[in-house]
Amino acid sequence: MATIFFCSSSSTILVRSCSSMRESHQPHNKQHLNLKINGTSRSPIKVDSLSQTAEAAVLSINGQRQNIPTKKQLVDPYRQGLIVEGGVGYRQTVVIRSYEVGPDKTATLESILNLLQETALNHVWMSGLLSDGFGATHGMMRNNLIWVVSRMQVLIDYYPIWGEVVEIDTWVGASGKNGMRRDWLIRSQATGLVFARATSTWVMMNRKTRRLSKIPEEVRVELSPWFIEKQAIMEDSHEKIVKLSKEAKYMNSDLKPKRSDLDMNYHVNNVKYVRWMLETIPDQILESHQLSGITLEYRRECGRSDEVQSLCEPEEDEILSDVVKQEYNTKNLFNGFSLASEIINGGGVLGCLEQRPIRYTHLLQAKGEKQDEEIVRGRTVWKRKLPSMPFSTQ
Amino acid sequence: MATIFFCSSSSTILVRSCSSMRESHQPHNKQHLNLKINGTSRSPIKVDSLSQTAEAAVLSINGQRQNIPTKKQLVDPYRQGLIVEGGVGYRQTVVIRSYEVGPDKTATLESILNLLQETALNHVWMSGLLSDGFGATHGMMRNNLIWVVSRMQVLIDYYPIWGEVVEIDTWVGASGKNGMRRDWLIRSQATGLVFARATSTWVMMNRKTRRLSKIPEEVRVELSPWFIEKQAIMEDSHEKIVKLSKEAKYMNSDLKPKRSDLDMNYHVNNVKYVRWMLETIPDQILESHQLSGITLEYRRECGRSDEVQSLCEPEEDEILSDVVKQEYNTKNLFNGFSLASEIINGGGVLGCLEQRPIRYTHLLQAKGEKQDEEIVRGRTVWKRKLPSMPFSTQ
């Protein structure tokens, strides 16, 4: 297949060499660290019992990050990060901040996507193999390779609220012969309840030729010790997202990236893509529903000068005549994953219809001189908001 | 003076009752806490040596925050927060995240404003007096009062870079007879270098009548034990910001709040105001300069249905004919604060002209049926970007 996937700008990935990777750490459920905090103004948090502490106190020289770890770190007290999963996964504890929530006081999708990016980058930071800010290994740098994301899927069961303490786990695995999968799991720190799961697929591109590349042997040696099989989301059928035409039901045109939408690569930030997509969803759906799943297929990077169109098409009629079809669709979409029980609890056919998720297909494309060029295809799934959250136990 | 200031939505403030406020804490430069972190999935960070630990593990019941502290807390290990300043100030250690920086890899102004809001709210959280999410005390709730911000000023000497560990201090003081001042200081955790200072003024408003209120005695009793004299920014002359007319040099019209711009009060978020302001600044200035100061005077809240205009006027001609005038202006603006030495170091008159800050006056107004209504007046000051950062010592 000749499809070329392009750089999704700021989202980045794992990476870590080190043949002695499983060396001096303890099993992840037995780590036990004694931290000391001094309340004085200059005293950092000190870790007594483990020497491999991420020196997060980055100093800048000419605006460049310094002190990037050159060895694997097991704990980052500043970011509340730990290496877990037998030494290859990363876990960060995060409190949902006041500006990360929307009017309903729950974390916005954008905040969740930001936190996925952040924890991925911190995983790389801890690996000791980071050669630049975007997750490239030393081997990749020598081969002039960068990471590009081709696909991302996020399933959100519950949105954490303002002030909630969440644990974000992230890890990587192989994806086919020349790809890498990065997964995430977001849980309540207090109850262990899973809020969200995410998976993404990454490939390598030559920075100069902009062509996809196989993984060179020296890079495979760096990466493969970090790969594990575990998956946050069971492989779905990778149901194809169709390409929308300009006859799509909803369309926002003339979208132009602003300076504040650009990330460190001078590309439009991932999160902006999602904002452009969601702004086409009708207000009444946004009032009554919440996004329970989003899939993004990246095709091409979007730069400052692009003029973007956001197209959106509901995938089904508002009311389904056939409950069987509906059950088939929801099960198919979620792999049986949490909706089936809701349908059972929802009170029969009417409950089914009321709680049936709504699906939209999306397309962001850039106005080209000859023809429009796809940037991202997307699918979003929306569940009716619940009157009370089922995780409300103390 | 009859000017009425309106609610600036999400920014919020301190507050804390408690007559026994200076009770059981230790002097702030002698706090010494032993924290234990268990790397297992459900184990929270435990504080051994101090019982007054913020229970940040908020659980939600029907989407509402639970476990809001009812007593003063001295440490919040999840947010890396501490009570300092002899028991009345709050300090939080924060790592600048990947999505909080712009293309130049330094924290954006918006991120800094977000962190000011966040630390202010966490200060209130720690106070034990929080009755709702927006910083109102129990006494204020009984009197149906809310906080509204009337003025905010931020001076930024250096922008922390991605990964930098910063300490944000915040505290409050009296402002006139019926106002409160909240200040902030952002420092490098590693070097102590001050990145930014900020101050803000708050008054109380009756939630129902929307009229400003005096501080009732029971609220004064709650607040005043927290007030200290210290100021992050020396009182300036509160130089009046003139109201711009529609003949202003730059104007963006038909700005409409989007769903994602709304905060928990369904008002346009403060940060969006600033984004609308800065988008009128010419690109070449944004390329060559960085914002070193911003002052905002709030006049009226902005809701979802408002249509907003952003006006902007440079305050001086591009080239000053009179160096004396220029020196007078910069000194006047910054209270001698850091620019005077730069002018001395800048290499005489030419250096002066090159490094002279550029000032803009701003106005955001909403289209009214009878006349346009002011939302915020603003002033921004821009310094030429330095080729290398002076805090680049290791």
CSV table of N, CA, C and O in Angstrom, one decimal, chain A residues 126-183:
chain,number,residue,atom,x,y,z
A,126,MET,N,12.5,9.6,30.5
A,126,MET,CA,13.0,8.6,31.5
A,126,MET,C,13.8,7.5,30.9
A,126,MET,O,14.6,6.9,31.6
A,127,SER,N,13.7,7.3,29.6
A,127,SER,CA,14.3,6.1,29.0
A,127,SER,C,15.8,6.4,28.9
A,127,SER,O,16.6,5.4,28.7
A,128,GLY,N,16.3,7.6,28.9
A,128,GLY,CA,17.7,7.9,28.8
A,128,GLY,C,18.2,7.9,27.4
A,128,GLY,O,19.4,8.0,27.1
A,129,LEU,N,17.3,7.7,26.5
A,129,LEU,CA,17.7,7.6,25.1
A,129,LEU,C,17.3,8.7,24.2
A,129,LEU,O,17.6,8.8,23.0
A,130,LEU,N,16.7,9.7,24.8
A,130,LEU,CA,16.2,10.9,24.1
A,130,LEU,C,17.3,11.7,23.5
A,130,LEU,O,18.2,12.1,24.2
A,131,SER,N,17.2,11.9,22.2
A,131,SER,CA,18.3,12.7,21.6
A,131,SER,C,17.8,14.1,21.2
A,131,SER,O,18.5,15.0,21.2
A,132,ASP,N,16.5,14.2,21.0
A,132,ASP,CA,15.9,15.5,20.8
A,132,ASP,C,14.6,15.6,21.5
A,132,ASP,O,14.2,14.7,22.2
A,133,GLY,N,13.9,16.7,21.3
A,133,GLY,CA,12.7,16.9,22.1
A,133,GLY,C,11.5,16.0,21.6
A,133,GLY,O,10.5,15.9,22.4
A,134,PHE,N,11.6,15.4,20.5
A,134,PHE,CA,10.4,14.8,19.9
A,134,PHE,C,10.5,13.3,19.9
A,134,PHE,O,9.8,12.6,19.1
A,135,GLY,N,11.3,12.7,20.8
A,135,GLY,CA,11.3,11.3,21.0
A,135,GLY,C,12.1,10.5,20.1
A,135,GLY,O,12.1,9.3,20.1
A,136,ALA,N,12.9,11.1,19.3
A,136,ALA,CA,13.9,10.4,18.4
A,136,ALA,C,15.0,9.8,19.2
A,136,ALA,O,15.5,10.5,20.1
A,137,THR,N,15.4,8.6,18.9
A,137,THR,CA,16.5,8.0,19.6
A,137,THR,C,17.8,8.5,19.0
A,137,THR,O,17.8,9.1,17.9
A,138,HIS,N,18.9,8.2,19.7
A,138,HIS,CA,20.2,8.5,19.1
A,138,HIS,C,20.4,7.8,17.7
A,138,HIS,O,20.9,8.4,16.8
A,139,GLY,N,20.0,6.6,17.7
A,139,GLY,CA,20.1,5.8,16.4
A,139,GLY,C,19.2,6.5,15.3
A,139,GLY,O,19.6,6.6,14.1
A,140,MET,N,18.1,6.9,15.6
A,140,MET,CA,17.2,7.6,14.7
A,140,MET,C,17.9,8.9,14.2
A,140,MET,O,17.8,9.2,13.0
A,141,MET,N,18.5,9.6,15.1
A,141,MET,CA,19.1,10.9,14.7
A,141,MET,C,20.2,10.6,13.7
A,141,MET,O,20.4,11.3,12.7
A,142,ARG,N,21.0,9.5,14.0
A,142,ARG,CA,22.1,9.2,13.1
A,142,ARG,C,21.6,8.8,11.7
A,142,ARG,O,22.3,9.0,10.7
A,143,ASN,N,20.4,8.3,11.7
A,143,ASN,CA,19.8,7.9,10.4
A,143,ASN,C,18.9,8.9,9.8
A,143,ASN,O,18.1,8.7,8.9
A,144,ASN,N,18.8,10.1,10.5
A,144,ASN,CA,18.0,11.2,10.0
A,144,ASN,C,16.5,10.8,10.0
A,144,ASN,O,15.8,11.2,9.0
A,145,LEU,N,16.1,10.1,11.0
A,145,LEU,CA,14.7,9.6,11.0
A,145,LEU,C,13.9,10.4,12.1
A,145,LEU,O,14.4,10.7,13.1
A,146,ILE,N,12.6,10.6,11.8
A,146,ILE,CA,11.7,11.1,12.8
A,146,ILE,C,10.5,10.2,12.9
A,146,ILE,O,10.2,9.4,12.0
A,147,TRP,N,9.8,10.4,14.0
A,147,TRP,CA,8.6,9.6,14.2
A,147,TRP,C,7.4,10.4,13.5
A,147,TRP,O,7.3,11.6,13.6
A,148,VAL,N,6.5,9.6,12.9
A,148,VAL,CA,5.2,10.2,12.4
A,148,VAL,C,4.1,9.3,12.9
A,148,VAL,O,4.2,8.1,12.9
A,149,VAL,N,3.0,9.9,13.3
A,149,VAL,CA,1.9,9.1,13.8
A,149,VAL,C,1.0,8.8,12.6
A,149,VAL,O,0.8,9.7,11.7
A,150,SER,N,0.5,7.6,12.5
A,150,SER,CA,-0.4,7.3,11.4
A,150,SER,C,-1.9,7.1,11.9
A,150,SER,O,-2.8,7.4,11.2
A,151,ARG,N,-2.1,6.8,13.2
A,151,ARG,CA,-3.4,6.5,13.6
A,151,ARG,C,-3.4,6.7,15.1
A,151,ARG,O,-2.5,6.4,15.8
A,152,MET,N,-4.6,7.1,15.6
A,152,MET,CA,-4.7,7.3,17.1
A,152,MET,C,-6.2,7.0,17.4
A,152,MET,O,-7.1,7.5,16.7
A,153,GLN,N,-6.4,6.3,18.5
A,153,GLN,CA,-7.8,6.0,18.9
A,153,GLN,C,-7.9,6.2,20.4
A,153,GLN,O,-7.0,5.7,21.2
A,154,VAL,N,-8.9,6.9,20.9
A,154,VAL,CA,-9.1,7.1,22.3
A,154,VAL,C,-10.5,6.7,22.7
A,154,VAL,O,-11.5,7.2,22.0
A,155,LEU,N,-10.7,5.9,23.7
A,155,LEU,CA,-12.0,5.6,24.2
A,155,LEU,C,-12.1,6.1,25.6
A,155,LEU,O,-11.3,5.8,26.5
A,156,ILE,N,-13.2,6.9,25.8
A,156,ILE,CA,-13.3,7.5,27.1
A,156,ILE,C,-14.6,7.0,27.8
A,156,ILE,O,-15.7,7.3,27.3
A,157,ASP,N,-14.5,6.3,28.9
A,157,ASP,CA,-15.7,5.8,29.6
A,157,ASP,C,-16.3,6.9,30.5
A,157,ASP,O,-17.4,7.2,30.6
A,158,TYR,N,-15.4,7.5,31.3
A,158,TYR,CA,-15.7,8.6,32.2
A,158,TYR,C,-14.7,9.7,32.1
A,158,TYR,O,-13.5,9.4,31.9
A,159,TYR,N,-15.2,10.9,32.3
A,159,TYR,CA,-14.2,12.1,32.3
A,159,TYR,C,-13.9,12.4,33.7
A,159,TYR,O,-14.8,12.7,34.5
A,160,PRO,N,-12.6,12.4,34.1
A,160,PRO,CA,-12.2,12.8,35.4
A,160,PRO,C,-12.6,14.3,35.7
A,160,PRO,O,-12.6,15.1,34.7
A,161,ILE,N,-13.0,14.6,36.9
A,161,ILE,CA,-13.4,15.9,37.2
A,161,ILE,C,-12.2,16.8,37.7
A,161,ILE,O,-11.2,16.3,38.1
A,162,TRP,N,-12.5,18.1,37.8
A,162,TRP,CA,-11.5,19.0,38.3
A,162,TRP,C,-11.0,18.6,39.7
A,162,TRP,O,-11.8,18.3,40.6
A,163,GLY,N,-9.7,18.5,39.9
A,163,GLY,CA,-9.2,18.1,41.2
A,163,GLY,C,-8.9,16.6,41.3
A,163,GLY,O,-8.3,16.2,42.3
A,164,GLU,N,-9.4,15.8,40.4
A,164,GLU,CA,-9.3,14.4,40.5
A,164,GLU,C,-7.9,14.0,40.3
A,164,GLU,O,-7.2,14.5,39.4
A,165,VAL,N,-7.4,13.0,41.0
A,165,VAL,CA,-6.0,12.5,40.9
A,165,VAL,C,-6.1,11.3,39.9
A,165,VAL,O,-6.8,10.3,40.2
A,166,VAL,N,-5.4,11.4,38.8
A,166,VAL,CA,-5.4,10.3,37.9
A,166,VAL,C,-4.0,9.7,37.7
A,166,VAL,O,-3.0,10.4,37.8
A,167,GLU,N,-4.0,8.4,37.4
A,167,GLU,CA,-2.7,7.8,37.0
A,167,GLU,C,-2.8,7.5,35.5
A,167,GLU,O,-3.7,6.9,35.0
A,168,ILE,N,-1.7,7.9,34.8
A,168,ILE,CA,-1.7,7.6,33.4
A,168,ILE,C,-0.5,6.7,33.2
A,168,ILE,O,0.6,7.0,33.5
A,169,ASP,N,-0.9,5.5,32.6
A,169,ASP,CA,0.2,4.5,32.3
A,169,ASP,C,0.4,4.6,30.8
A,169,ASP,O,-0.6,4.7,30.0
A,170,THR,N,1.6,4.5,30.3
A,170,THR,CA,1.9,4.4,28.9
A,170,THR,C,3.0,3.4,28.6
A,170,THR,O,3.9,3.3,29.4
A,171,TRP,N,2.9,2.7,27.5
A,171,TRP,CA,3.9,1.7,27.1
A,171,TRP,C,3.9,1.6,25.6
A,171,TRP,O,3.0,2.1,25.0
A,172,VAL,N,4.8,0.8,25.1
A,172,VAL,CA,4.9,0.6,23.6
A,172,VAL,C,5.1,-0.8,23.3
A,172,VAL,O,5.4,-1.7,24.1
A,173,GLY,N,4.8,-1.1,22.0
A,173,GLY,CA,4.9,-2.4,21.5
A,173,GLY,C,5.1,-2.4,20.0
A,173,GLY,O,5.1,-1.3,19.4
A,174,ALA,N,5.4,-3.5,19.4
A,174,ALA,CA,5.6,-3.6,17.9
A,174,ALA,C,4.2,-3.4,17.2
A,174,ALA,O,3.2,-3.8,17.7
A,175,SER,N,4.3,-2.8,16.1
A,175,SER,CA,3.1,-2.8,15.2
A,175,SER,C,3.5,-3.1,13.8
A,175,SER,O,4.1,-2.4,13.1
A,176,GLY,N,3.2,-4.4,13.4
A,176,GLY,CA,3.7,-4.9,12.1
A,176,GLY,C,5.2,-4.9,12.2
A,176,GLY,O,5.8,-5.0,13.2
A,177,LYS,N,5.8,-4.9,10.9
A,177,LYS,CA,7.2,-5.0,10.8
A,177,LYS,C,8.0,-3.7,11.1
A,177,LYS,O,9.1,-3.7,11.6
A,178,ASN,N,7.3,-2.6,10.7
A,178,ASN,CA,8.0,-1.4,10.7
A,178,ASN,C,7.3,-0.2,11.5
A,178,ASN,O,7.5,0.9,11.2
A,179,GLY,N,6.4,-0.7,12.4
A,179,GLY,CA,5.7,0.3,13.1
A,179,GLY,C,5.8,0.1,14.6
A,179,GLY,O,6.3,-0.9,15.1
A,180,MET,N,5.4,1.1,15.4
A,180,MET,CA,5.4,1.0,16.8
A,180,MET,C,4.0,1.4,17.3
A,180,MET,O,3.4,2.3,16.8
A,181,ARG,N,3.5,0.7,18.3
A,181,ARG,CA,2.3,1.0,18.9
A,181,ARG,C,2.6,1.7,20.3
A,181,ARG,O,3.5,1.3,21.0
A,182,ARG,N,1.9,2.8,20.6
A,182,ARG,CA,2.0,3.3,21.9
A,182,ARG,C,0.6,3.3,22.5
A,182,ARG,O,-0.4,3.8,21.9
A,183,ASP,N,0.4,2.8,23.7
A,183,ASP,CA,-0.9,2.7,24.4
A,183,ASP,C,-0.9,3.5,25.7
A,183,ASP,O,0.2,3.8,26.2
